[in-house]
mmCIF file with all atom_site columns, C-alpha atoms and ligand atoms in Angstrom:
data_model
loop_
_atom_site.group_PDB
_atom_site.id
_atom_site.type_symbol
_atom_site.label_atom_id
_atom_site.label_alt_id
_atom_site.label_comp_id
_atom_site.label_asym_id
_atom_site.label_entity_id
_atom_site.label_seq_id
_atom_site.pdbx_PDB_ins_code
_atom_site.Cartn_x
_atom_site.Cartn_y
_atom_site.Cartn_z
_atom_site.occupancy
_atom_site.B_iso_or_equiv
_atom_site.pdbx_formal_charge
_atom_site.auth_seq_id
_atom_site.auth_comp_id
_atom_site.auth_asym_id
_atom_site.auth_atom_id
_atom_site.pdbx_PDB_model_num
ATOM   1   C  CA  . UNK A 1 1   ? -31.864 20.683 -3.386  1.00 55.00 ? 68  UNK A CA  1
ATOM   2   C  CA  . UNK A 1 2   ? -33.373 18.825 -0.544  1.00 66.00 ? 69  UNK A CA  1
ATOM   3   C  CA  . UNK A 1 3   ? -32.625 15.030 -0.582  1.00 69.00 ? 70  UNK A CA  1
ATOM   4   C  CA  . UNK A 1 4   ? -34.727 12.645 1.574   1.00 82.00 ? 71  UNK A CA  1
ATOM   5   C  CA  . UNK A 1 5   ? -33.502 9.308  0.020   1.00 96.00 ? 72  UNK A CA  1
ATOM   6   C  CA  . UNK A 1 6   ? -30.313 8.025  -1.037  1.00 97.00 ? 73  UNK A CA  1
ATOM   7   C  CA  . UNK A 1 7   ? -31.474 7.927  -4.380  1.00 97.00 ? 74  UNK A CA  1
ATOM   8   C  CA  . UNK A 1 8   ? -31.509 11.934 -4.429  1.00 96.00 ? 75  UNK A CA  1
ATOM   9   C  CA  . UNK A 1 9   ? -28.202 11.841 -2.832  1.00 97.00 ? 76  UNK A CA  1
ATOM   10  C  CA  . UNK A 1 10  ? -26.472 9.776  -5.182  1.00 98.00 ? 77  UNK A CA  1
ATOM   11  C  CA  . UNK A 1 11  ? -28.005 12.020 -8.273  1.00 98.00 ? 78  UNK A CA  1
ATOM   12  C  CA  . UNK A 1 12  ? -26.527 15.066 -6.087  1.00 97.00 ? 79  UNK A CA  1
ATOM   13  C  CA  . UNK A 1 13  ? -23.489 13.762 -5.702  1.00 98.00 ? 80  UNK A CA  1
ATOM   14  C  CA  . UNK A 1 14  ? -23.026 12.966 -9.180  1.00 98.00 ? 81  UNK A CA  1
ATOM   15  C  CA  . UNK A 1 15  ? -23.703 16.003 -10.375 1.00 98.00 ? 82  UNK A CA  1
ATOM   16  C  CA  . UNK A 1 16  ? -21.094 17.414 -7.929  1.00 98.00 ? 83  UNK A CA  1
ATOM   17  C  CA  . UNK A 1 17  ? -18.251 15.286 -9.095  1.00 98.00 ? 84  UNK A CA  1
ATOM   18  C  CA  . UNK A 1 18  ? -19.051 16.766 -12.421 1.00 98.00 ? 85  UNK A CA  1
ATOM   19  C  CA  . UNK A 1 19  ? -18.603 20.038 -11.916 1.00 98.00 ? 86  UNK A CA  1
ATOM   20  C  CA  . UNK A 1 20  ? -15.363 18.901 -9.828  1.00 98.00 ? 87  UNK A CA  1
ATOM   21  C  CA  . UNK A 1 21  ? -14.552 17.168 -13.162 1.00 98.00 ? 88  UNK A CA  1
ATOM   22  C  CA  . UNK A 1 22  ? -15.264 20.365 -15.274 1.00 98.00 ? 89  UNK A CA  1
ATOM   23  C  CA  . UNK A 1 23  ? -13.683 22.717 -13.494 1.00 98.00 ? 90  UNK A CA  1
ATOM   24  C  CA  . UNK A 1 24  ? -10.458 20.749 -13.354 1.00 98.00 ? 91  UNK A CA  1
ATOM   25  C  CA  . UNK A 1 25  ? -10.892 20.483 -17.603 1.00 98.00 ? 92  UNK A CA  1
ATOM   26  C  CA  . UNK A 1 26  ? -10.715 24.312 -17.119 1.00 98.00 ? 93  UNK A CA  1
ATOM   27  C  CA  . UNK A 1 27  ? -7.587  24.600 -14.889 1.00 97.00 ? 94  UNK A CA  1
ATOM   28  C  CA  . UNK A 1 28  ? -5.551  22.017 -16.121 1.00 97.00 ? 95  UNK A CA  1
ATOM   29  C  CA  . UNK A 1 29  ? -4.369  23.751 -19.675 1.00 96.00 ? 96  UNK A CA  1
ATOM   30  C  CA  . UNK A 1 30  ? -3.370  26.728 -17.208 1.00 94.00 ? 97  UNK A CA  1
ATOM   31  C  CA  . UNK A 1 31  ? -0.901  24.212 -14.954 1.00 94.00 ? 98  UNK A CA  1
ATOM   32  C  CA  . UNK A 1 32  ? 0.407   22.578 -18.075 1.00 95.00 ? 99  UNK A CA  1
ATOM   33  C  CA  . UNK A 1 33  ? 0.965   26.015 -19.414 1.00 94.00 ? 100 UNK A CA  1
ATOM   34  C  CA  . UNK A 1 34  ? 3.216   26.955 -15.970 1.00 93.00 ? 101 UNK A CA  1
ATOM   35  C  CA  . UNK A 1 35  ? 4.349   23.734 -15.687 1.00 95.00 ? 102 UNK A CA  1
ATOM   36  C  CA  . UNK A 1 36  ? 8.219   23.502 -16.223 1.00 94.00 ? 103 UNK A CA  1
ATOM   37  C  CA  . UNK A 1 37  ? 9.093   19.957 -16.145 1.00 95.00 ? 104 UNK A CA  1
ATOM   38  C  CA  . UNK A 1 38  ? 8.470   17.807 -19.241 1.00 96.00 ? 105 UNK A CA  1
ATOM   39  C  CA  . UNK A 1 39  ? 7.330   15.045 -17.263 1.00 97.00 ? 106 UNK A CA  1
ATOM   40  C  CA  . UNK A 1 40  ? 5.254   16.950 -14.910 1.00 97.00 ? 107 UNK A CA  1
ATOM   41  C  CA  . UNK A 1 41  ? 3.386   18.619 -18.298 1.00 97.00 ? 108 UNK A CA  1
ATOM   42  C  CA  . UNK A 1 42  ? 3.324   15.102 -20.121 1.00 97.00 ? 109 UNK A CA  1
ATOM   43  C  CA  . UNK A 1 43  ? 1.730   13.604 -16.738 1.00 97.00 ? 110 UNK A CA  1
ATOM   44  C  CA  . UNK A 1 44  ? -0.851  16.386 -16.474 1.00 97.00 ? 111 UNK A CA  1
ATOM   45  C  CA  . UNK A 1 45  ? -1.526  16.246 -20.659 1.00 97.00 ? 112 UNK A CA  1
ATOM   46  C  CA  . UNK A 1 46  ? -2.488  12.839 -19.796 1.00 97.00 ? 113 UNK A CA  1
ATOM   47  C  CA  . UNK A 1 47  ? -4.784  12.925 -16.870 1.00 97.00 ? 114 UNK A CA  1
ATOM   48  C  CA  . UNK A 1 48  ? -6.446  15.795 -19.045 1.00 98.00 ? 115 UNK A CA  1
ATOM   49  C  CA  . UNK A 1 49  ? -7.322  13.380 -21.480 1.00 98.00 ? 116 UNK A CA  1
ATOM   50  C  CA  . UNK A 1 50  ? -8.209  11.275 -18.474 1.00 98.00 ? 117 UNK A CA  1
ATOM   51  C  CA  . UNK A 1 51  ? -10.158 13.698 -16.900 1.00 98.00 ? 118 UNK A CA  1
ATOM   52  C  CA  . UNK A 1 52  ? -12.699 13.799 -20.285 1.00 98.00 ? 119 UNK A CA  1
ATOM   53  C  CA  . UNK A 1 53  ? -13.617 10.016 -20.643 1.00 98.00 ? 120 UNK A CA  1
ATOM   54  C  CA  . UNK A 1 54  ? -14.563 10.619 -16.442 1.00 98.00 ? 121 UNK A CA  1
ATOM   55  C  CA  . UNK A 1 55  ? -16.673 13.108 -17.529 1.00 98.00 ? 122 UNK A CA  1
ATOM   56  C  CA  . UNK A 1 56  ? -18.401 11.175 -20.300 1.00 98.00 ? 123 UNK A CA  1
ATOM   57  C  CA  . UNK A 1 57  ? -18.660 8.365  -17.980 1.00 98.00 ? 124 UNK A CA  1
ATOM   58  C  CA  . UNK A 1 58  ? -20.942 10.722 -15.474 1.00 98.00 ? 125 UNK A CA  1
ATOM   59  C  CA  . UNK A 1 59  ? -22.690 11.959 -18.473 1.00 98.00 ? 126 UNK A CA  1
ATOM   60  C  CA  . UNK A 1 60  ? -23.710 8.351  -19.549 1.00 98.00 ? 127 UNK A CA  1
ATOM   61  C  CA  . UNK A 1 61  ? -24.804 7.860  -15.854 1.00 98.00 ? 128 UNK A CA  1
ATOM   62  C  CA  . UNK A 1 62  ? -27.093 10.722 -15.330 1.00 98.00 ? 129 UNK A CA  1
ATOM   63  C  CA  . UNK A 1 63  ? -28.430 9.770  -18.702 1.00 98.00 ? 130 UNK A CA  1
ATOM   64  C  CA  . UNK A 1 64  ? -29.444 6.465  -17.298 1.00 96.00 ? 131 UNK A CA  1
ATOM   65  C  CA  . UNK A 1 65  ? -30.922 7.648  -14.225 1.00 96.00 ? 132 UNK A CA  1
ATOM   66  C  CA  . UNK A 1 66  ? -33.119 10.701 -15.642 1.00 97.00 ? 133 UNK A CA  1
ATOM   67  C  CA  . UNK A 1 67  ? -30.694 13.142 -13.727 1.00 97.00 ? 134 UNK A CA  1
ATOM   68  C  CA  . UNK A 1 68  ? -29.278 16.130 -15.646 1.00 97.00 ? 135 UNK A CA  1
ATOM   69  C  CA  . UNK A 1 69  ? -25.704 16.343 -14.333 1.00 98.00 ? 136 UNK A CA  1
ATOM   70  C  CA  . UNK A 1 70  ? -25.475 20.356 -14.689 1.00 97.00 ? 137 UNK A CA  1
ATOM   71  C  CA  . UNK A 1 71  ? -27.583 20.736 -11.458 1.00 92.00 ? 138 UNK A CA  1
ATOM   72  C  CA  . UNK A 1 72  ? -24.521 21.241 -9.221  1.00 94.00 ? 139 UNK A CA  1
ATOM   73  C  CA  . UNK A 1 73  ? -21.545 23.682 -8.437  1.00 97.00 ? 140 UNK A CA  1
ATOM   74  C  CA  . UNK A 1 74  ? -18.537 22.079 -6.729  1.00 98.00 ? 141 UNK A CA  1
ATOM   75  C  CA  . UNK A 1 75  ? -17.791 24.572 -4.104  1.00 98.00 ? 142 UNK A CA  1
ATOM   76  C  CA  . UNK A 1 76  ? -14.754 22.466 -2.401  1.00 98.00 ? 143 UNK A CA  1
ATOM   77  C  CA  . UNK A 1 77  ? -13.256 21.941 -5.714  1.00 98.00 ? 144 UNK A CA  1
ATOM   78  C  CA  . UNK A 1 78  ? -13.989 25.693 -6.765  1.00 98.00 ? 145 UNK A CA  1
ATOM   79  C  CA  . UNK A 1 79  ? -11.970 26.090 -3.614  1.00 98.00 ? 146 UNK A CA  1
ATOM   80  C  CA  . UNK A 1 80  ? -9.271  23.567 -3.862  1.00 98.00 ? 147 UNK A CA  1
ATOM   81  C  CA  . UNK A 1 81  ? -8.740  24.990 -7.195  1.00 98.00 ? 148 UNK A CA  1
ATOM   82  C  CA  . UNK A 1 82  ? -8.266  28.469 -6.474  1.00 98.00 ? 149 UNK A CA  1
ATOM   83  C  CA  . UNK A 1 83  ? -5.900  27.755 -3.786  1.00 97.00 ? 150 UNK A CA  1
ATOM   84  C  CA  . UNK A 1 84  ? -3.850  25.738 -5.543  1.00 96.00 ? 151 UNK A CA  1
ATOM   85  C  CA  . UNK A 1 85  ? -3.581  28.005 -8.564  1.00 95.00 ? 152 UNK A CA  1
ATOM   86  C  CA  . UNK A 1 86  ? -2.841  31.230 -6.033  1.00 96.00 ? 153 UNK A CA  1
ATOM   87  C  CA  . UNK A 1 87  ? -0.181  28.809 -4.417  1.00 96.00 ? 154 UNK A CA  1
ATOM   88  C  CA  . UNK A 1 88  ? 1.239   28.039 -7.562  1.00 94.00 ? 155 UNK A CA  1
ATOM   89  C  CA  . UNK A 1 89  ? 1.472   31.993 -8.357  1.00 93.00 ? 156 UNK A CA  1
ATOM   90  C  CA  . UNK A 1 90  ? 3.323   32.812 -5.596  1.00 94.00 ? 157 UNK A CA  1
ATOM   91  C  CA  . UNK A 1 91  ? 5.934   30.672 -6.591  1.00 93.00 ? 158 UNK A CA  1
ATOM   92  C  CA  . UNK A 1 92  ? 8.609   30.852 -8.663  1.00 90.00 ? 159 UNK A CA  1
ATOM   93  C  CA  . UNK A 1 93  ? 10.939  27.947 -10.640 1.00 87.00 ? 160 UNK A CA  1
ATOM   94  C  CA  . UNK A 1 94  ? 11.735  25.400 -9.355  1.00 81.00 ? 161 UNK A CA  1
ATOM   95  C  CA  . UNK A 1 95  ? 9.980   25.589 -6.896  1.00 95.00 ? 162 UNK A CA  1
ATOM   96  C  CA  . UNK A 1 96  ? 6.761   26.386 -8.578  1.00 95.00 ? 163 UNK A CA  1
ATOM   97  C  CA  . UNK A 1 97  ? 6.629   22.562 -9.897  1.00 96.00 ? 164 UNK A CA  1
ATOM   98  C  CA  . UNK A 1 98  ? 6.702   21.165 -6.588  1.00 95.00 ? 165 UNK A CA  1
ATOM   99  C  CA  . UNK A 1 99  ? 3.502   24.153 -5.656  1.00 96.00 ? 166 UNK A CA  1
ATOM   100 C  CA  . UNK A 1 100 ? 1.978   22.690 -8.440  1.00 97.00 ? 167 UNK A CA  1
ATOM   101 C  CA  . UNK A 1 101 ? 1.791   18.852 -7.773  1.00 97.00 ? 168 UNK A CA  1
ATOM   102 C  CA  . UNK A 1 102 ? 1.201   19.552 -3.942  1.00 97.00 ? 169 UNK A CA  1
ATOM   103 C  CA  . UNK A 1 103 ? -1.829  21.442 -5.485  1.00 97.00 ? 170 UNK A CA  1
ATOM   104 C  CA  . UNK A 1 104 ? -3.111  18.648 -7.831  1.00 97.00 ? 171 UNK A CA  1
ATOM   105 C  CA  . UNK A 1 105 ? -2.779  15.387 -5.493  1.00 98.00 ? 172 UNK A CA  1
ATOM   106 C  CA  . UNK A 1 106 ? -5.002  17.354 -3.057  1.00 98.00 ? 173 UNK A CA  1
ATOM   107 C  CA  . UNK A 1 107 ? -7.423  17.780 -6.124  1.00 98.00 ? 174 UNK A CA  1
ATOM   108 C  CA  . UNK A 1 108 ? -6.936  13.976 -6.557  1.00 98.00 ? 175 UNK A CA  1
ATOM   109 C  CA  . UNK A 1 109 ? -7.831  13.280 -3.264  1.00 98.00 ? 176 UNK A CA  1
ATOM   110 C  CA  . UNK A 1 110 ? -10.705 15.113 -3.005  1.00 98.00 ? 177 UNK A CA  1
ATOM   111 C  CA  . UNK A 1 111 ? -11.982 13.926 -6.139  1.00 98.00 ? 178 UNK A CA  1
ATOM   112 C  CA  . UNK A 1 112 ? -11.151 10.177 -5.208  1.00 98.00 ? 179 UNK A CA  1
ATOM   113 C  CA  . UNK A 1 113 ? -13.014 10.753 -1.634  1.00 98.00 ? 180 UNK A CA  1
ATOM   114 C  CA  . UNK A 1 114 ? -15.852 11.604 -3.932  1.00 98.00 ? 181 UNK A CA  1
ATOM   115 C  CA  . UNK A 1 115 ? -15.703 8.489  -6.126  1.00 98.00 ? 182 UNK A CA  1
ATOM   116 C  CA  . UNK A 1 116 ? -15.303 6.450  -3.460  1.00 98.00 ? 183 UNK A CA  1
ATOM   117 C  CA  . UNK A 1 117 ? -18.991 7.439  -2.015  1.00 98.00 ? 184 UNK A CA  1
ATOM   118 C  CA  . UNK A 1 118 ? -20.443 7.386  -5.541  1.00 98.00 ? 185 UNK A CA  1
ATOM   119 C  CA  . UNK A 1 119 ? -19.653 3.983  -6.022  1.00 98.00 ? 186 UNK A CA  1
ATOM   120 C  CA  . UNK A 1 120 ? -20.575 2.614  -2.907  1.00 98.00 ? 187 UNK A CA  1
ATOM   121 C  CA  . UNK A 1 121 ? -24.081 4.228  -3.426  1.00 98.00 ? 188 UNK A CA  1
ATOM   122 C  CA  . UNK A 1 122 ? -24.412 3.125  -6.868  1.00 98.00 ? 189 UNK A CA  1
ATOM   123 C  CA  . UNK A 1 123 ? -23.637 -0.663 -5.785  1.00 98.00 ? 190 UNK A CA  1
ATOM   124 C  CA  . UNK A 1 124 ? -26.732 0.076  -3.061  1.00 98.00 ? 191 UNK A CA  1
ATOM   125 C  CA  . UNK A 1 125 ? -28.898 1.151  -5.133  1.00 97.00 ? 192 UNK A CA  1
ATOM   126 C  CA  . UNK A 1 126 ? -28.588 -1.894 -7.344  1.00 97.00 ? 193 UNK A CA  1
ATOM   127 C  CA  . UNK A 1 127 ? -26.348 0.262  -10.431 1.00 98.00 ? 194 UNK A CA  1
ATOM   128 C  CA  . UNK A 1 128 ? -24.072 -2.392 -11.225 1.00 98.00 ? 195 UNK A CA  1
ATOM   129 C  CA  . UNK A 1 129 ? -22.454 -0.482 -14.409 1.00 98.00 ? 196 UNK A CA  1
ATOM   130 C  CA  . UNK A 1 130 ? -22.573 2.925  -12.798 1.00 98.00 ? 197 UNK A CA  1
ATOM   131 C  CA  . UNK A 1 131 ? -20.986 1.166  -9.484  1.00 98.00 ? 198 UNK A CA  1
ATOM   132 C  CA  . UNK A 1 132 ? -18.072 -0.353 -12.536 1.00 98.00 ? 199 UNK A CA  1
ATOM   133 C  CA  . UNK A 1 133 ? -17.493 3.100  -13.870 1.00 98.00 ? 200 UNK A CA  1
ATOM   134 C  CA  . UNK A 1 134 ? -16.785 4.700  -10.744 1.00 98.00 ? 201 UNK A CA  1
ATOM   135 C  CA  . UNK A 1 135 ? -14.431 1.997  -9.923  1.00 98.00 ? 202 UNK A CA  1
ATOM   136 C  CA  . UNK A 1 136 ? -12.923 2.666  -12.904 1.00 98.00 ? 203 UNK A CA  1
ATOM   137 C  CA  . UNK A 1 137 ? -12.067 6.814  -12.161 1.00 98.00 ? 204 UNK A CA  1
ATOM   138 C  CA  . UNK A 1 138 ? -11.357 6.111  -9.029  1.00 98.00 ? 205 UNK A CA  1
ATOM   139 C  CA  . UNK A 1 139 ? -8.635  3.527  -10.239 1.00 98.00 ? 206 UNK A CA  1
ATOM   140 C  CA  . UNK A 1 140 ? -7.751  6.368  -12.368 1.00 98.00 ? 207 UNK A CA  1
ATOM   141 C  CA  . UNK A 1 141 ? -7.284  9.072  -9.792  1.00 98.00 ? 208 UNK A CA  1
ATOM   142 C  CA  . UNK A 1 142 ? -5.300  7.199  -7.574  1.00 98.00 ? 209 UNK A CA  1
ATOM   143 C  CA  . UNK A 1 143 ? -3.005  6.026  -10.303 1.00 98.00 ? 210 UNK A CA  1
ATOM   144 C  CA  . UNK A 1 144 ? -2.656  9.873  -11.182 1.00 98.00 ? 211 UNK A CA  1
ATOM   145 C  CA  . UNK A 1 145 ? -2.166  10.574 -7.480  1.00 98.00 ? 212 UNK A CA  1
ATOM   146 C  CA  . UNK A 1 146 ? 1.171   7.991  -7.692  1.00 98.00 ? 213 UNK A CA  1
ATOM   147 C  CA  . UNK A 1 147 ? 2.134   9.161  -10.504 1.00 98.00 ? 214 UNK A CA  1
ATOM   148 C  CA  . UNK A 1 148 ? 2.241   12.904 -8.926  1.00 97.00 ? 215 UNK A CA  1
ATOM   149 C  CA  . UNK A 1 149 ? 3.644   11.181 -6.043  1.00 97.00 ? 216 UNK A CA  1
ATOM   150 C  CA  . UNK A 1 150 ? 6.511   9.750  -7.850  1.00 97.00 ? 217 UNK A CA  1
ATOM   151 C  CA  . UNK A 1 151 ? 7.559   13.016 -9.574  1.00 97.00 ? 218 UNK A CA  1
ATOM   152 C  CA  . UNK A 1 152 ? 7.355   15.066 -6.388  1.00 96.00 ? 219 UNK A CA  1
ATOM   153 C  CA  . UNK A 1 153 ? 10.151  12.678 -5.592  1.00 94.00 ? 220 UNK A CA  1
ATOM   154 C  CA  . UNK A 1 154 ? 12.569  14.400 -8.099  1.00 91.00 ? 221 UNK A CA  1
ATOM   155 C  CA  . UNK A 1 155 ? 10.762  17.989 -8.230  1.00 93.00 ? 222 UNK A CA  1
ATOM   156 C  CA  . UNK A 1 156 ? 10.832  18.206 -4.697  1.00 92.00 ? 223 UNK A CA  1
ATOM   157 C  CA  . UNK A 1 157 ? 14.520  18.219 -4.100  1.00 91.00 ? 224 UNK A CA  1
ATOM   158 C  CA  . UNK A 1 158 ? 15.158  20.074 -7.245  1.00 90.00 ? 225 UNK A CA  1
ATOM   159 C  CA  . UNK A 1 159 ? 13.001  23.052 -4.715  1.00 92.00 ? 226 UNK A CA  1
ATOM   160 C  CA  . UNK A 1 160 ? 14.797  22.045 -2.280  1.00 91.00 ? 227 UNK A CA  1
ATOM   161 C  CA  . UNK A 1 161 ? 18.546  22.691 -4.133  1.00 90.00 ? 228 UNK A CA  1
ATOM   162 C  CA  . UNK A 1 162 ? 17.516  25.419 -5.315  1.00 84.00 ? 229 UNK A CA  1
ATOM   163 C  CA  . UNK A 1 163 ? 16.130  27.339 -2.298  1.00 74.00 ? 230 UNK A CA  1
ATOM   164 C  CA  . UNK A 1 164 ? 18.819  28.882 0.196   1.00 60.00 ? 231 UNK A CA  1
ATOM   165 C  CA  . UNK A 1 165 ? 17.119  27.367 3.160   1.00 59.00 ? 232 UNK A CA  1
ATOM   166 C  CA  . UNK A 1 166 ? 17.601  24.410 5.565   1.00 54.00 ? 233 UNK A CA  1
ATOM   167 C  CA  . UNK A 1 167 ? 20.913  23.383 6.615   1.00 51.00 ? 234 UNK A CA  1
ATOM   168 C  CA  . UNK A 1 168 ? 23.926  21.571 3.874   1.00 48.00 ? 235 UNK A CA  1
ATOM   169 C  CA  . UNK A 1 169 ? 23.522  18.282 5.606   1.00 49.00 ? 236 UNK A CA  1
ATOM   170 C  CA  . UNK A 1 170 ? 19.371  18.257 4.962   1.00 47.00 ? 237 UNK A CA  1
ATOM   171 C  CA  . UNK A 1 171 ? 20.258  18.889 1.406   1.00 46.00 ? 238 UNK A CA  1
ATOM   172 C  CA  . UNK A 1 172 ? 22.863  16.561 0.542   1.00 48.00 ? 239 UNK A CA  1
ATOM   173 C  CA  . UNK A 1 173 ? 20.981  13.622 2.272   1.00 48.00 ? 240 UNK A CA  1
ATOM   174 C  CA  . UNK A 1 174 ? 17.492  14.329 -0.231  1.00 46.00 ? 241 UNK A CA  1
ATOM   175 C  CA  . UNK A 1 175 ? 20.371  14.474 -2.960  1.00 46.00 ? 242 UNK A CA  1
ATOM   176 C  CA  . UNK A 1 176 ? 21.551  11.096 -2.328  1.00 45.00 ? 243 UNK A CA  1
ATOM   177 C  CA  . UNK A 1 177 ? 18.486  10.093 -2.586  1.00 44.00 ? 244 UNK A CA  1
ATOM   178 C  CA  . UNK A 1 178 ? 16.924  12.106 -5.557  1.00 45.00 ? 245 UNK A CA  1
ATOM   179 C  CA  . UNK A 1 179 ? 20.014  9.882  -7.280  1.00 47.00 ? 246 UNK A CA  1
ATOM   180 C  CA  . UNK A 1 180 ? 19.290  6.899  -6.303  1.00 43.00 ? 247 UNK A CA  1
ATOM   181 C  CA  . UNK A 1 181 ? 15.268  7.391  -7.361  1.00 45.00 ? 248 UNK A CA  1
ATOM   182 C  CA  . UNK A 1 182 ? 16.837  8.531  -11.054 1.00 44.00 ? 249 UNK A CA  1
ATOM   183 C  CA  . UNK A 1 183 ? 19.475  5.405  -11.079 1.00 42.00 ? 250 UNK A CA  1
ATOM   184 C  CA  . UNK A 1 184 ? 16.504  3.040  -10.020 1.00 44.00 ? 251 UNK A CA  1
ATOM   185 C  CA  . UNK A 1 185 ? 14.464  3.770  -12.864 1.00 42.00 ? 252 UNK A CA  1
ATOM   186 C  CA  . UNK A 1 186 ? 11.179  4.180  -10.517 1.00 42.00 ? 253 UNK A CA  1
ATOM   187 C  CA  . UNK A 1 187 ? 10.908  7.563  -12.145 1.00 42.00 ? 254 UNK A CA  1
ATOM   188 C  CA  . UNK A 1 188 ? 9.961   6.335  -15.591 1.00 40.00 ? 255 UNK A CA  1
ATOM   189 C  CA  . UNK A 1 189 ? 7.781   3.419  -14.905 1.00 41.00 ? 256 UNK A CA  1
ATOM   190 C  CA  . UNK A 1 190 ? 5.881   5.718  -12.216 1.00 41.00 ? 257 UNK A CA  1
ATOM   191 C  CA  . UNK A 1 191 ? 5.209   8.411  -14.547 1.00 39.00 ? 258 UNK A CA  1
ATOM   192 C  CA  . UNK A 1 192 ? 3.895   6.337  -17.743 1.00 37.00 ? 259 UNK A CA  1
HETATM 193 FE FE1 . FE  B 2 .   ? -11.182 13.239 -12.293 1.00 59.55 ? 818 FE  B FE1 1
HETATM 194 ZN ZN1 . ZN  B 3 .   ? -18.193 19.273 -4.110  1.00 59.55 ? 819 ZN  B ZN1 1
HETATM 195 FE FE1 . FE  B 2 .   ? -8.187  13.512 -11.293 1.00 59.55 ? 820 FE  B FE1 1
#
């Protein structure tokens, strides 16, 4: 598609985040699926659900505008995707869970870069509500990017015990600390 106004480039860009937002309704039930921690399945459950309304939400946008949002294939998240879930296969437990949300806060970045434009267009162009609902997944995917963030805390030195690698000291230190995250509490609140 050639796009000479921002108009067009809004609609495009739109249509792009949903196929982003598609193909990560696809791969998700496959990460849950390899997914060993509870928390790390229960967090990824969620942002499937998640992931749905933000695709409704586009739907009801394109709607509005006269755009049909199945006019686009998201190459970068095609490609985000695939190396993520080849990452994740070359991995085994536990280290696998730590591949896993290293994979998915890069797909919530690139999705939230995404958002981020989309809204700022739609406020331009004068689409208040459209400008409201992007807020509101980009809220979303940044919340889901903490929450990763926060279990990568305790799957990351459960890798990192596990492996055979780096030297005693390394590992007792990012033990210490793995404790005090789990005494804290953070882990809970983070992950709800
Ligand atoms: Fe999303
Ligand atoms: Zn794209
Ligand atoms: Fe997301």
């Amino acid at each position: 598609m050639t796009a000479n106004s921002l108009q067009e480039l809004y609609a495009e860009q739109l249509q792009d985040l949903y196929s982003a937002e598609q193909q990560i309704i696809k791969a998700l039930p496959k990460m849950i699926e390899a997914a060993q921690s509870e928390e790390l399945r229960n967090a990824l459950n969620e942002h499937l659900e998640v992931t749905r309304t933000q695709a409704s939400r586009i739907e009801t946008i394109c709607e509005e505008l006269g755009e049909d949002p199945e006019n686009e294939k998201c190459k970068g998240m095609e490609g985000v995707l695939k190396e993520g879930s080849d990452l994740v296969k070359e991995m085994s437990e536990p280290v696998r869970d730590a591949a896993m949300i290293a994979a998915a806060q890069r797909v919530e970045h690139y999705e939230m870069a995404g958002y981020g434009t989309a809204r700022t267009y739609a406020s331009l162009l004068g689409y208040d509500e459209a400008a409201s609902l992007l807020e509101q997944t980009l809220e979303e995917e940044k919340e889901a990017d903490q929450t990763l963030s926060g279990l990568a805390e305790e799957l990351n030195v459960e890798a990192l015990e596990a492996g055979g690698q780096g030297t005693g000291e390394e590992a007792e230190h990012a033990t210490s600390r793995g404790e005090r995250a789990k005494k804290s509490g953070t882990r809970g609140k983070r992950a709800a």
